[in-house]
CSV table of C-alpha atoms in Angstrom, one decimal:
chain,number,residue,atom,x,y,z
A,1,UNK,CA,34.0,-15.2,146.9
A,2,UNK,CA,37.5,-13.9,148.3
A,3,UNK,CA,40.9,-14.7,146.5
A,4,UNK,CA,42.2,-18.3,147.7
A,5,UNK,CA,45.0,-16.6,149.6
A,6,UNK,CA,42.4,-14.1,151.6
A,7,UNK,CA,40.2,-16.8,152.7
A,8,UNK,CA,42.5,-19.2,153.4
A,9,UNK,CA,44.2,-16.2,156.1
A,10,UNK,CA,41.1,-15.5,157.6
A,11,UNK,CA,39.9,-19.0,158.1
A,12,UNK,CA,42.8,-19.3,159.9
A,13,UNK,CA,43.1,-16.7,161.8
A,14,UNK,CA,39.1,-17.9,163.0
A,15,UNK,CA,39.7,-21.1,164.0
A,16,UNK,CA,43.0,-20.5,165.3
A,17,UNK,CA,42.1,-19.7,169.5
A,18,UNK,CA,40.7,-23.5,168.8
A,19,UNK,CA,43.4,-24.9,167.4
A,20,UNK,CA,45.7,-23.4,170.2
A,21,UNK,CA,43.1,-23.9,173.3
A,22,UNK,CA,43.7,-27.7,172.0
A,23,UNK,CA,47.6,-27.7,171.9
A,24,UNK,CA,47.4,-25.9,175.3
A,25,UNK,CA,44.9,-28.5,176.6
A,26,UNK,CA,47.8,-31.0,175.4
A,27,UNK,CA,50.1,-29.8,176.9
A,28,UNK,CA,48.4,-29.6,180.4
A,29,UNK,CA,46.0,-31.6,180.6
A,30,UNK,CA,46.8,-34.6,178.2
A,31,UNK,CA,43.9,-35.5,175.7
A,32,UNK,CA,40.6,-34.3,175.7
A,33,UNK,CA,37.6,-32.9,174.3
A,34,UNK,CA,39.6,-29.9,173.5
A,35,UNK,CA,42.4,-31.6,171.9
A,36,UNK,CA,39.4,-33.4,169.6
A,37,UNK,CA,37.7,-30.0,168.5
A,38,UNK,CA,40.9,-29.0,167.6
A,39,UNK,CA,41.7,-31.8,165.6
A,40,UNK,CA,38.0,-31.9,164.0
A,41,UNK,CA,38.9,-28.2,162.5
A,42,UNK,CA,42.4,-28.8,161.5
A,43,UNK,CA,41.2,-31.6,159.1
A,44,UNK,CA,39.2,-29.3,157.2
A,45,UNK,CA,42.3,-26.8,157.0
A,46,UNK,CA,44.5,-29.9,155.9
A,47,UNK,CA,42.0,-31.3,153.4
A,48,UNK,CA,42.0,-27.8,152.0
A,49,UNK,CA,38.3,-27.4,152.8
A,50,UNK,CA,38.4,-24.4,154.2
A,51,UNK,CA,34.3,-24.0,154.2
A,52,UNK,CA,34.7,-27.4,156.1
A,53,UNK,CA,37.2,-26.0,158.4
A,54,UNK,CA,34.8,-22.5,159.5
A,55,UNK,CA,31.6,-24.0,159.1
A,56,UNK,CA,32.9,-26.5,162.0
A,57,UNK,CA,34.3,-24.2,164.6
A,58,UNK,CA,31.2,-22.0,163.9
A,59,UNK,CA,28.6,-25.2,165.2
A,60,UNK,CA,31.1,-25.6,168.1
A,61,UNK,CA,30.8,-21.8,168.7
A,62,UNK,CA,27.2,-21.8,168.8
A,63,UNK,CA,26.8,-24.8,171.3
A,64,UNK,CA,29.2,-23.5,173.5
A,65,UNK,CA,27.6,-20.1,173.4
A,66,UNK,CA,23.9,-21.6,174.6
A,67,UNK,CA,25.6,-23.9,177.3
A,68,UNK,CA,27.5,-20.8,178.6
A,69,UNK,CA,24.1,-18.8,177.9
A,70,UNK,CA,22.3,-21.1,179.9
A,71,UNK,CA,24.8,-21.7,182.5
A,72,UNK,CA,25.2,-17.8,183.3
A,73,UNK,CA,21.4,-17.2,183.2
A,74,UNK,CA,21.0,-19.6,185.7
A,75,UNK,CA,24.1,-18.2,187.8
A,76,UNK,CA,22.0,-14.7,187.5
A,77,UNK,CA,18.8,-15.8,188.0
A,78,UNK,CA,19.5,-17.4,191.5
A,79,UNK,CA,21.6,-14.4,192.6
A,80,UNK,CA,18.6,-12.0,191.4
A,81,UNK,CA,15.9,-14.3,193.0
A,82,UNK,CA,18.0,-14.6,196.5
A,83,UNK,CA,19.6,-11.5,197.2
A,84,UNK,CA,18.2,-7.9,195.0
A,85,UNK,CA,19.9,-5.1,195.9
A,86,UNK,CA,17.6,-1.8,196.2
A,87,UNK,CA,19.0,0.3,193.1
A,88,UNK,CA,18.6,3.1,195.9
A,89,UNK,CA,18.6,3.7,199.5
A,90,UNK,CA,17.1,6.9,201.7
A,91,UNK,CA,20.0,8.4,204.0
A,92,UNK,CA,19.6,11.4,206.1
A,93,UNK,CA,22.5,13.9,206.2
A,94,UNK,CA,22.1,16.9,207.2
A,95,UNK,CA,18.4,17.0,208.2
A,96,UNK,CA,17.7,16.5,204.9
A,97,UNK,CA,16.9,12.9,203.3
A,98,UNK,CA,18.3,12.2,200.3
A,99,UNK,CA,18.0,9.6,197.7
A,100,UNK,CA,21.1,7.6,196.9
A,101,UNK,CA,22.6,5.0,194.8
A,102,UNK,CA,22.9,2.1,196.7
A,103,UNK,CA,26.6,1.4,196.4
A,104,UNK,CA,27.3,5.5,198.1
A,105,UNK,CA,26.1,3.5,201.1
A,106,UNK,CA,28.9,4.3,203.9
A,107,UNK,CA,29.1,3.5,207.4
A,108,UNK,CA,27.6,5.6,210.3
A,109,UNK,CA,24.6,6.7,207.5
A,110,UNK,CA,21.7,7.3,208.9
A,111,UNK,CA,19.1,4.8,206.4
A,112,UNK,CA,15.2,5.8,206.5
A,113,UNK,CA,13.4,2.9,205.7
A,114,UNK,CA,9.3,3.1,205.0
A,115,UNK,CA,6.8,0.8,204.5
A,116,UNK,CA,7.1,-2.0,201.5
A,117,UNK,CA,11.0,-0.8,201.1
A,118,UNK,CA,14.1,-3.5,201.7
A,119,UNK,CA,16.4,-2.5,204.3
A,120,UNK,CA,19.5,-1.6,203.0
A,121,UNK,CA,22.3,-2.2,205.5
A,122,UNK,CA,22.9,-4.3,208.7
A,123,UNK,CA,22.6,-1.9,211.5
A,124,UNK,CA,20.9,-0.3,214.6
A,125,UNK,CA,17.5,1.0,214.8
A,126,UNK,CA,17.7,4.6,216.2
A,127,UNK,CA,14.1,5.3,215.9
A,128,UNK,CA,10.5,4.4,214.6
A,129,UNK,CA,8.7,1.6,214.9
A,130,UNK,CA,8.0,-1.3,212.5
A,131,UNK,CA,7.1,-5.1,211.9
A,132,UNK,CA,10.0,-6.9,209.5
A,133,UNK,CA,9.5,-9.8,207.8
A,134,UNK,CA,13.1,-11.3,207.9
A,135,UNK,CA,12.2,-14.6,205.9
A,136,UNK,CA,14.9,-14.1,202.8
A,137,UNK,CA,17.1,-14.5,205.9
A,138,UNK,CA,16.0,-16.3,208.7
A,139,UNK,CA,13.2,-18.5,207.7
A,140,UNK,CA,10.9,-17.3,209.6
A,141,UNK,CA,7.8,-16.3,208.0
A,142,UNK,CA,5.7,-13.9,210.3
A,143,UNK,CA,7.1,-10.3,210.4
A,144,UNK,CA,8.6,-9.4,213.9
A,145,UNK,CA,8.9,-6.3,215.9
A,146,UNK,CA,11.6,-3.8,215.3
A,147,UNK,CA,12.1,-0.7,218.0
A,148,UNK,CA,15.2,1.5,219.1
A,149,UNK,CA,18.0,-1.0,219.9
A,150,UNK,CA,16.9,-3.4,217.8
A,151,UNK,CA,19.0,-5.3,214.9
A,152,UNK,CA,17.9,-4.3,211.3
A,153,UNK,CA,19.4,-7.1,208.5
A,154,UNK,CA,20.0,-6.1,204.7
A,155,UNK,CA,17.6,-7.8,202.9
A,156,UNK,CA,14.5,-8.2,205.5
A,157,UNK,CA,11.4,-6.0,204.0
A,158,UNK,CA,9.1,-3.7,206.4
A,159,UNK,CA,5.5,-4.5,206.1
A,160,UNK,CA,4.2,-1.7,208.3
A,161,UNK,CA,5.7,1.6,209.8
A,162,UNK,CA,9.2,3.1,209.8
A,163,UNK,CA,12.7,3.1,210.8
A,164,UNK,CA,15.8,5.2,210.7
A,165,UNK,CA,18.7,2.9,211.3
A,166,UNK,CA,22.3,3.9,211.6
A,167,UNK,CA,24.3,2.0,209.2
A,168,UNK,CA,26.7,-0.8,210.5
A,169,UNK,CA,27.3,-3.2,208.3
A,170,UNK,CA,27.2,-2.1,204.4
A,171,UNK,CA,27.8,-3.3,201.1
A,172,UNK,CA,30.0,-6.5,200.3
A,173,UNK,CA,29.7,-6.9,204.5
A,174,UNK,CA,26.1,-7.2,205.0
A,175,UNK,CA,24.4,-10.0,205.8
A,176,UNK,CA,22.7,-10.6,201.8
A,177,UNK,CA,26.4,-9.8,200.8
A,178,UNK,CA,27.9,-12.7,202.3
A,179,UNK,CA,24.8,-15.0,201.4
A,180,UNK,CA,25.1,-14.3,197.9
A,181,UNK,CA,29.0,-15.0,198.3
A,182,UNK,CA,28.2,-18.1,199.3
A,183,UNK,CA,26.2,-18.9,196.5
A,184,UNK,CA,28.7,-17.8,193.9
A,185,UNK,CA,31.0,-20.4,195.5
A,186,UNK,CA,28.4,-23.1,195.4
A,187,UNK,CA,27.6,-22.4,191.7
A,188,UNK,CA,31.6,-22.7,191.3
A,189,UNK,CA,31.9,-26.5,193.3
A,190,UNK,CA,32.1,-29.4,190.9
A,191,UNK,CA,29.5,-32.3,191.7
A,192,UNK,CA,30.3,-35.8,191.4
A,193,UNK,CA,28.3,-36.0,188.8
A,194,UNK,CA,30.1,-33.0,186.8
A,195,UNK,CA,33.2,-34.7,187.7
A,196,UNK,CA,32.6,-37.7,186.2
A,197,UNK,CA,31.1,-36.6,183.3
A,198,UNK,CA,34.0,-34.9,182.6
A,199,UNK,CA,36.1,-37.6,183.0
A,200,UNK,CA,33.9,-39.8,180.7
A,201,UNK,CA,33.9,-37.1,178.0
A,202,UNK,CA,38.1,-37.6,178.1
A,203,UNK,CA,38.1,-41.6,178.0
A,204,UNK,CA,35.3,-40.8,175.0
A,205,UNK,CA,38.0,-38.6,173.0
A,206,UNK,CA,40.5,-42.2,173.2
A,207,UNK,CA,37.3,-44.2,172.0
A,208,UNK,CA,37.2,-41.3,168.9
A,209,UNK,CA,40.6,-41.2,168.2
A,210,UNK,CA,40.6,-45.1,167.8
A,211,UNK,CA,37.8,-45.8,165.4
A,212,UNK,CA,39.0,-42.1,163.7
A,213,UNK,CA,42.3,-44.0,162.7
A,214,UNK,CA,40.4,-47.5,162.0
A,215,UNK,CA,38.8,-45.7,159.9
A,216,UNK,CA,40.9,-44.0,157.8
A,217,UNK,CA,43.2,-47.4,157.9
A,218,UNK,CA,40.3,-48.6,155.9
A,219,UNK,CA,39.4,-46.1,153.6
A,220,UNK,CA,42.2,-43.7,153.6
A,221,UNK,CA,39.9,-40.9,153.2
A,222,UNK,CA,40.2,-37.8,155.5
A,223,UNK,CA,36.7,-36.9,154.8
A,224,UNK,CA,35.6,-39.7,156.7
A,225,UNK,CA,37.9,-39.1,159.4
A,226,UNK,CA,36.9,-35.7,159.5
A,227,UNK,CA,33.2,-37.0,159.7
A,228,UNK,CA,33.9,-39.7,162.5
A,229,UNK,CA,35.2,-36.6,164.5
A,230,UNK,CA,32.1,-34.2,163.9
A,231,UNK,CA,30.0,-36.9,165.3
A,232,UNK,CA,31.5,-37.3,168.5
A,233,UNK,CA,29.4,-36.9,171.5
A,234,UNK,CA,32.1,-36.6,174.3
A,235,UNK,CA,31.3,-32.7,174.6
A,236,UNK,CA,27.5,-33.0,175.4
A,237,UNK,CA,28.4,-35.3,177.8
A,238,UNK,CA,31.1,-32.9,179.4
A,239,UNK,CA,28.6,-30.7,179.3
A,240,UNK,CA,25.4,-31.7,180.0
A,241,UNK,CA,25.8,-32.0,183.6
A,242,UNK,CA,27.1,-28.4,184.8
A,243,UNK,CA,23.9,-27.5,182.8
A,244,UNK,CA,21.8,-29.7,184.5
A,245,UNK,CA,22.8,-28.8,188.2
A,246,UNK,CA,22.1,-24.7,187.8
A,247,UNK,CA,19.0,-25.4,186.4
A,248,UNK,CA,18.2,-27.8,189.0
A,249,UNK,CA,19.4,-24.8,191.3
A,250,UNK,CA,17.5,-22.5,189.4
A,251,UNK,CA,14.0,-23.9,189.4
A,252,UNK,CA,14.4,-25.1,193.0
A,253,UNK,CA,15.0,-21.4,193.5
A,254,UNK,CA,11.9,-20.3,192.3
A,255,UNK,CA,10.0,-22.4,194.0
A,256,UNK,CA,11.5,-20.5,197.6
A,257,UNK,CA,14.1,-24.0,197.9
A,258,UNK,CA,17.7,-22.6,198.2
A,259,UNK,CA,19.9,-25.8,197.1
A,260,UNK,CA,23.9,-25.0,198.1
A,261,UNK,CA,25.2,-26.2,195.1
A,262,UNK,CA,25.5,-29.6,193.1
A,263,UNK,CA,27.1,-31.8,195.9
A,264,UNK,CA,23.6,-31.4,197.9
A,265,UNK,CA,21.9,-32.4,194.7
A,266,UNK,CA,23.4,-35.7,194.3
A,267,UNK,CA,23.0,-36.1,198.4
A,268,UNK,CA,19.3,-35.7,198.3
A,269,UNK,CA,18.8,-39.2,196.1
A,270,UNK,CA,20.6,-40.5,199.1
A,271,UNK,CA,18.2,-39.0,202.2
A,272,UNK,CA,15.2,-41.1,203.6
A,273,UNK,CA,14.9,-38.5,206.6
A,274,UNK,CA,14.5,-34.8,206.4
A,275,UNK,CA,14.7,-32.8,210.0
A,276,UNK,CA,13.1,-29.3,210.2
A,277,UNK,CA,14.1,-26.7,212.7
A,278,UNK,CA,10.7,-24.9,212.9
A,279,UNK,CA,7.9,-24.5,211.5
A,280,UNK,CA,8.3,-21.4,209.6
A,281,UNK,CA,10.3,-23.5,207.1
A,282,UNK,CA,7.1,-25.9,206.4
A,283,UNK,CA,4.5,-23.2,206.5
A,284,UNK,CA,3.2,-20.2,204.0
A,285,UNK,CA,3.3,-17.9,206.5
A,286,UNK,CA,-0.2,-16.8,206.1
A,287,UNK,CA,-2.3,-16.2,209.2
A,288,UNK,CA,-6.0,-17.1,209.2
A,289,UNK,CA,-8.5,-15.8,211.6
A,290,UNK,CA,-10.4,-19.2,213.1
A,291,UNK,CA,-12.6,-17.4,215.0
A,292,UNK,CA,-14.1,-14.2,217.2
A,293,UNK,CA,-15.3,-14.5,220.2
A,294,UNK,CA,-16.7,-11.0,221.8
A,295,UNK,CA,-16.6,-10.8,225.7
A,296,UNK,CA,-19.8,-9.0,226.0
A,297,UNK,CA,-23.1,-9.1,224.0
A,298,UNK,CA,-21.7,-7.3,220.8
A,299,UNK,CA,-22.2,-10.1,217.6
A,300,UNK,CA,-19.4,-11.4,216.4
A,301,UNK,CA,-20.1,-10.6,212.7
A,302,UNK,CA,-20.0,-6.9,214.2
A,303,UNK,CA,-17.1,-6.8,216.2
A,304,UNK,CA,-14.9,-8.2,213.2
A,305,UNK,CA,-16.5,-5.3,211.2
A,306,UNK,CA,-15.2,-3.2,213.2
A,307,UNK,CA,-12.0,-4.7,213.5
A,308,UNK,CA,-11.5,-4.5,209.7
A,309,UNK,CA,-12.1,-1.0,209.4
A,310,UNK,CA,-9.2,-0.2,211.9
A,311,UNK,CA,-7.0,-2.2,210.4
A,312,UNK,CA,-7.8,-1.0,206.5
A,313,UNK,CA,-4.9,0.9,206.4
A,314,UNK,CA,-2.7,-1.9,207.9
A,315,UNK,CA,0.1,-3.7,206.2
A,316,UNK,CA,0.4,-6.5,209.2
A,317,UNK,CA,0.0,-10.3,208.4
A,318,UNK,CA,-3.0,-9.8,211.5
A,319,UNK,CA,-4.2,-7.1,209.8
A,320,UNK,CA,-4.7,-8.9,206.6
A,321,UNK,CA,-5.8,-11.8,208.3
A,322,UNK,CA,-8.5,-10.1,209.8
A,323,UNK,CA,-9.6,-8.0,206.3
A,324,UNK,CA,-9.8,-11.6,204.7
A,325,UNK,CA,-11.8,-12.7,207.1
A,326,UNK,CA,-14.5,-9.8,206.7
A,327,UNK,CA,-14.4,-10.3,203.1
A,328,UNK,CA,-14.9,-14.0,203.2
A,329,UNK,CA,-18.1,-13.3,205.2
A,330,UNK,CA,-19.7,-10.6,203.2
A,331,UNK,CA,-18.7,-7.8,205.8
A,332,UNK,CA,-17.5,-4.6,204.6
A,333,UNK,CA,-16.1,-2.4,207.2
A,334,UNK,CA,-17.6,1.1,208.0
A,335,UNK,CA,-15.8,3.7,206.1
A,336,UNK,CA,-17.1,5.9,209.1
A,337,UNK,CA,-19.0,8.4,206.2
A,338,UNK,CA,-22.4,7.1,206.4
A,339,UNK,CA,-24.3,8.9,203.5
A,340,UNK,CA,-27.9,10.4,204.6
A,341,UNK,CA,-27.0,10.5,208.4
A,342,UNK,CA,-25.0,13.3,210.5
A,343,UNK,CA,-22.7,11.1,212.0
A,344,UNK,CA,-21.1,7.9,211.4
A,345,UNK,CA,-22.9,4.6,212.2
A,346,UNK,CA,-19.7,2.9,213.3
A,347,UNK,CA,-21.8,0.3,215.4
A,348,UNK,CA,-23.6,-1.9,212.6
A,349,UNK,CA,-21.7,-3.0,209.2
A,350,UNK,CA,-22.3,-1.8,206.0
A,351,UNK,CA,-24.9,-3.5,204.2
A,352,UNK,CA,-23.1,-2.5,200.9
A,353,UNK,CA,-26.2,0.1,199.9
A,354,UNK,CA,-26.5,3.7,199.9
A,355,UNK,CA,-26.7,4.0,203.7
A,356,UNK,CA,-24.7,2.5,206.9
């Protein structure tokens, strides 16, 4: 549709960061898969198929762009799964609390945390009361008990009460900070695998070149040469693997397994032991009530009644424990506003009717 001249330009001035990533990758590196999608697109330029020539480097465009797709989702996706930042955090200046981006996080804030909110910063609990579950970090499923003097970790959630901790630690030097440094560096170490495969995909680009220049001894047609090089598979198999490992490390991710990186991958074929430090790492971290045992004549079926309705309100791993419990056995706790009566009727359960 453009004048000869035009296109001619602009097809080169598109497939021209190929051509040059190749001669760099010369240069450098010697031959390799580069060098061969350079050559691939330069064909079409020399045959004077310019169509050839774009429509090439546009397929090797769009493969590149879903392996890199792929590869940075996955990057994202274990970084978002592991280690989510609160997009705000409560600090208290002033005797006033105030509502602030995350990152205007400094050191010596004093950080309210409630109930069902991530903590922030690594610091020291000033005052409140509440029970953490610190298993993004430690493992350990139950929640444990945090009071003045206590250690507070970025990243552990509060599932009941409320702290005010005075900021420590913050930003690229918490504890979730460093973790997810780690894992950028494990997404950026080269299996064995990866290595080889890049290796292979280089000896493949010889084995291309060779029957590329049998072949046109035979036919002397650069159209067929042109075609041996479109076929070449030496950059799925350069690529294939890096793929492979981050979505490995992705799905393994969403299943609560945190792999390091592809090394430990390609280590795991090799294991025929696996040794656990605790059970938290084995177990849900679900507690179950197994059974109630009053101490005076009060039926059991009553006292855990009771018990639920105290603990309604409760965000505690007991407390759900024992509300599950009461459901499981048809018991719904008092509400302690027994309809048709003048007082609550706190000592029977509810029978699910009008009255208590």
């Amino acid at each position: 549709m453009l004048p000869r001249p035009v296109g001619r330009a602009l097809v080169l001035w598109a497939i021209a960061p190929r051509v040059l990533g190749g001669l760099d990758a010369l240069v450098t590196r010697g031959v390799s898969v580069e060098v061969l999608d350079a050559l691939a697109v330069s064909l079409g330029v020399a045959r004077g198929s310019f169509g050839t020539a774009l429509t090439t480097d546009m397929m090797m465009e769009a493969g590149e762009y879903l392996e890199e797709t792929t590869m940075r989702q996955s990057g994202a996706l274990l970084q978002g799964l592991l280690m989510p930042n609160p997009a705000t955090a409560r600090i208290e200046r002033a005797g006033a609390v105030l509502d602030l981006p995350f990152e205007q996080v400094a050191q010596g804030d004093i950080v309210v945390v409630q109930t069902g909110e991530a903590v922030p910063v690594d610091g020291l609990v000033i005052a409140g009361a509440a029970q953490v579950n610190e298993a993004s970090i430690t493992g350990e499923s139950l929640a444990v008990t945090k009071e003045p003097g206590a250690q507070a970790i970025a990243g552990s959630t509060l599932e009941s009460g409320l702290l005010r901790i005075r900021a420590e630690q913050v930003g690229a030097e918490t504890t979730t900070a460093r973790i997810a440094a780690l894992i950028r560096g494990a997404l950026e170490e080269r299996s064995e695998t990866e290595k080889l495969a890049g290796a292979q995909a280089n000896r493949q680009v010889w084995m291309t070149l060779g029957l590329g220049a049998a072949t046109l001894a035979v036919t002397r047609d650069l159209r067929r040469l042109s075609s041996v090089f479109l076929v070449d598979y030496a950059c799925p198999i350069k690529l294939s693997a890096p793929v492979a490992v981050r979505a490995t490390m992705s799905a393994a991710v969403a299943r609560g397994i945190l792999i390091k990186g592809g090394p430990s991958i390609e280590k795991l074929s090799a294991a025929d032991t696996f040794v656990f430090d605790k059970t938290g790492t084995l177990t849900e971290g679900t507690l179950e009530l197994c059974d109630v045992l009053p101490l005076g004549s009060q039926p059991g079926a009553e006292l855990l009644a009771l018990a639920a309705a105290l603990e309604t309100s409760a965000h505690h791993p007991i407390a759900r424990a024992i509300r599950a419990a009461a459901r499981a056995g048809g018991l719904t706790p008092p509400d302690g506003r027994c309809r048709g009566r003048g007082r609550p009727r706190a000592a029977r359960p509810c029978c699910g009717g009008a009255r208590c």
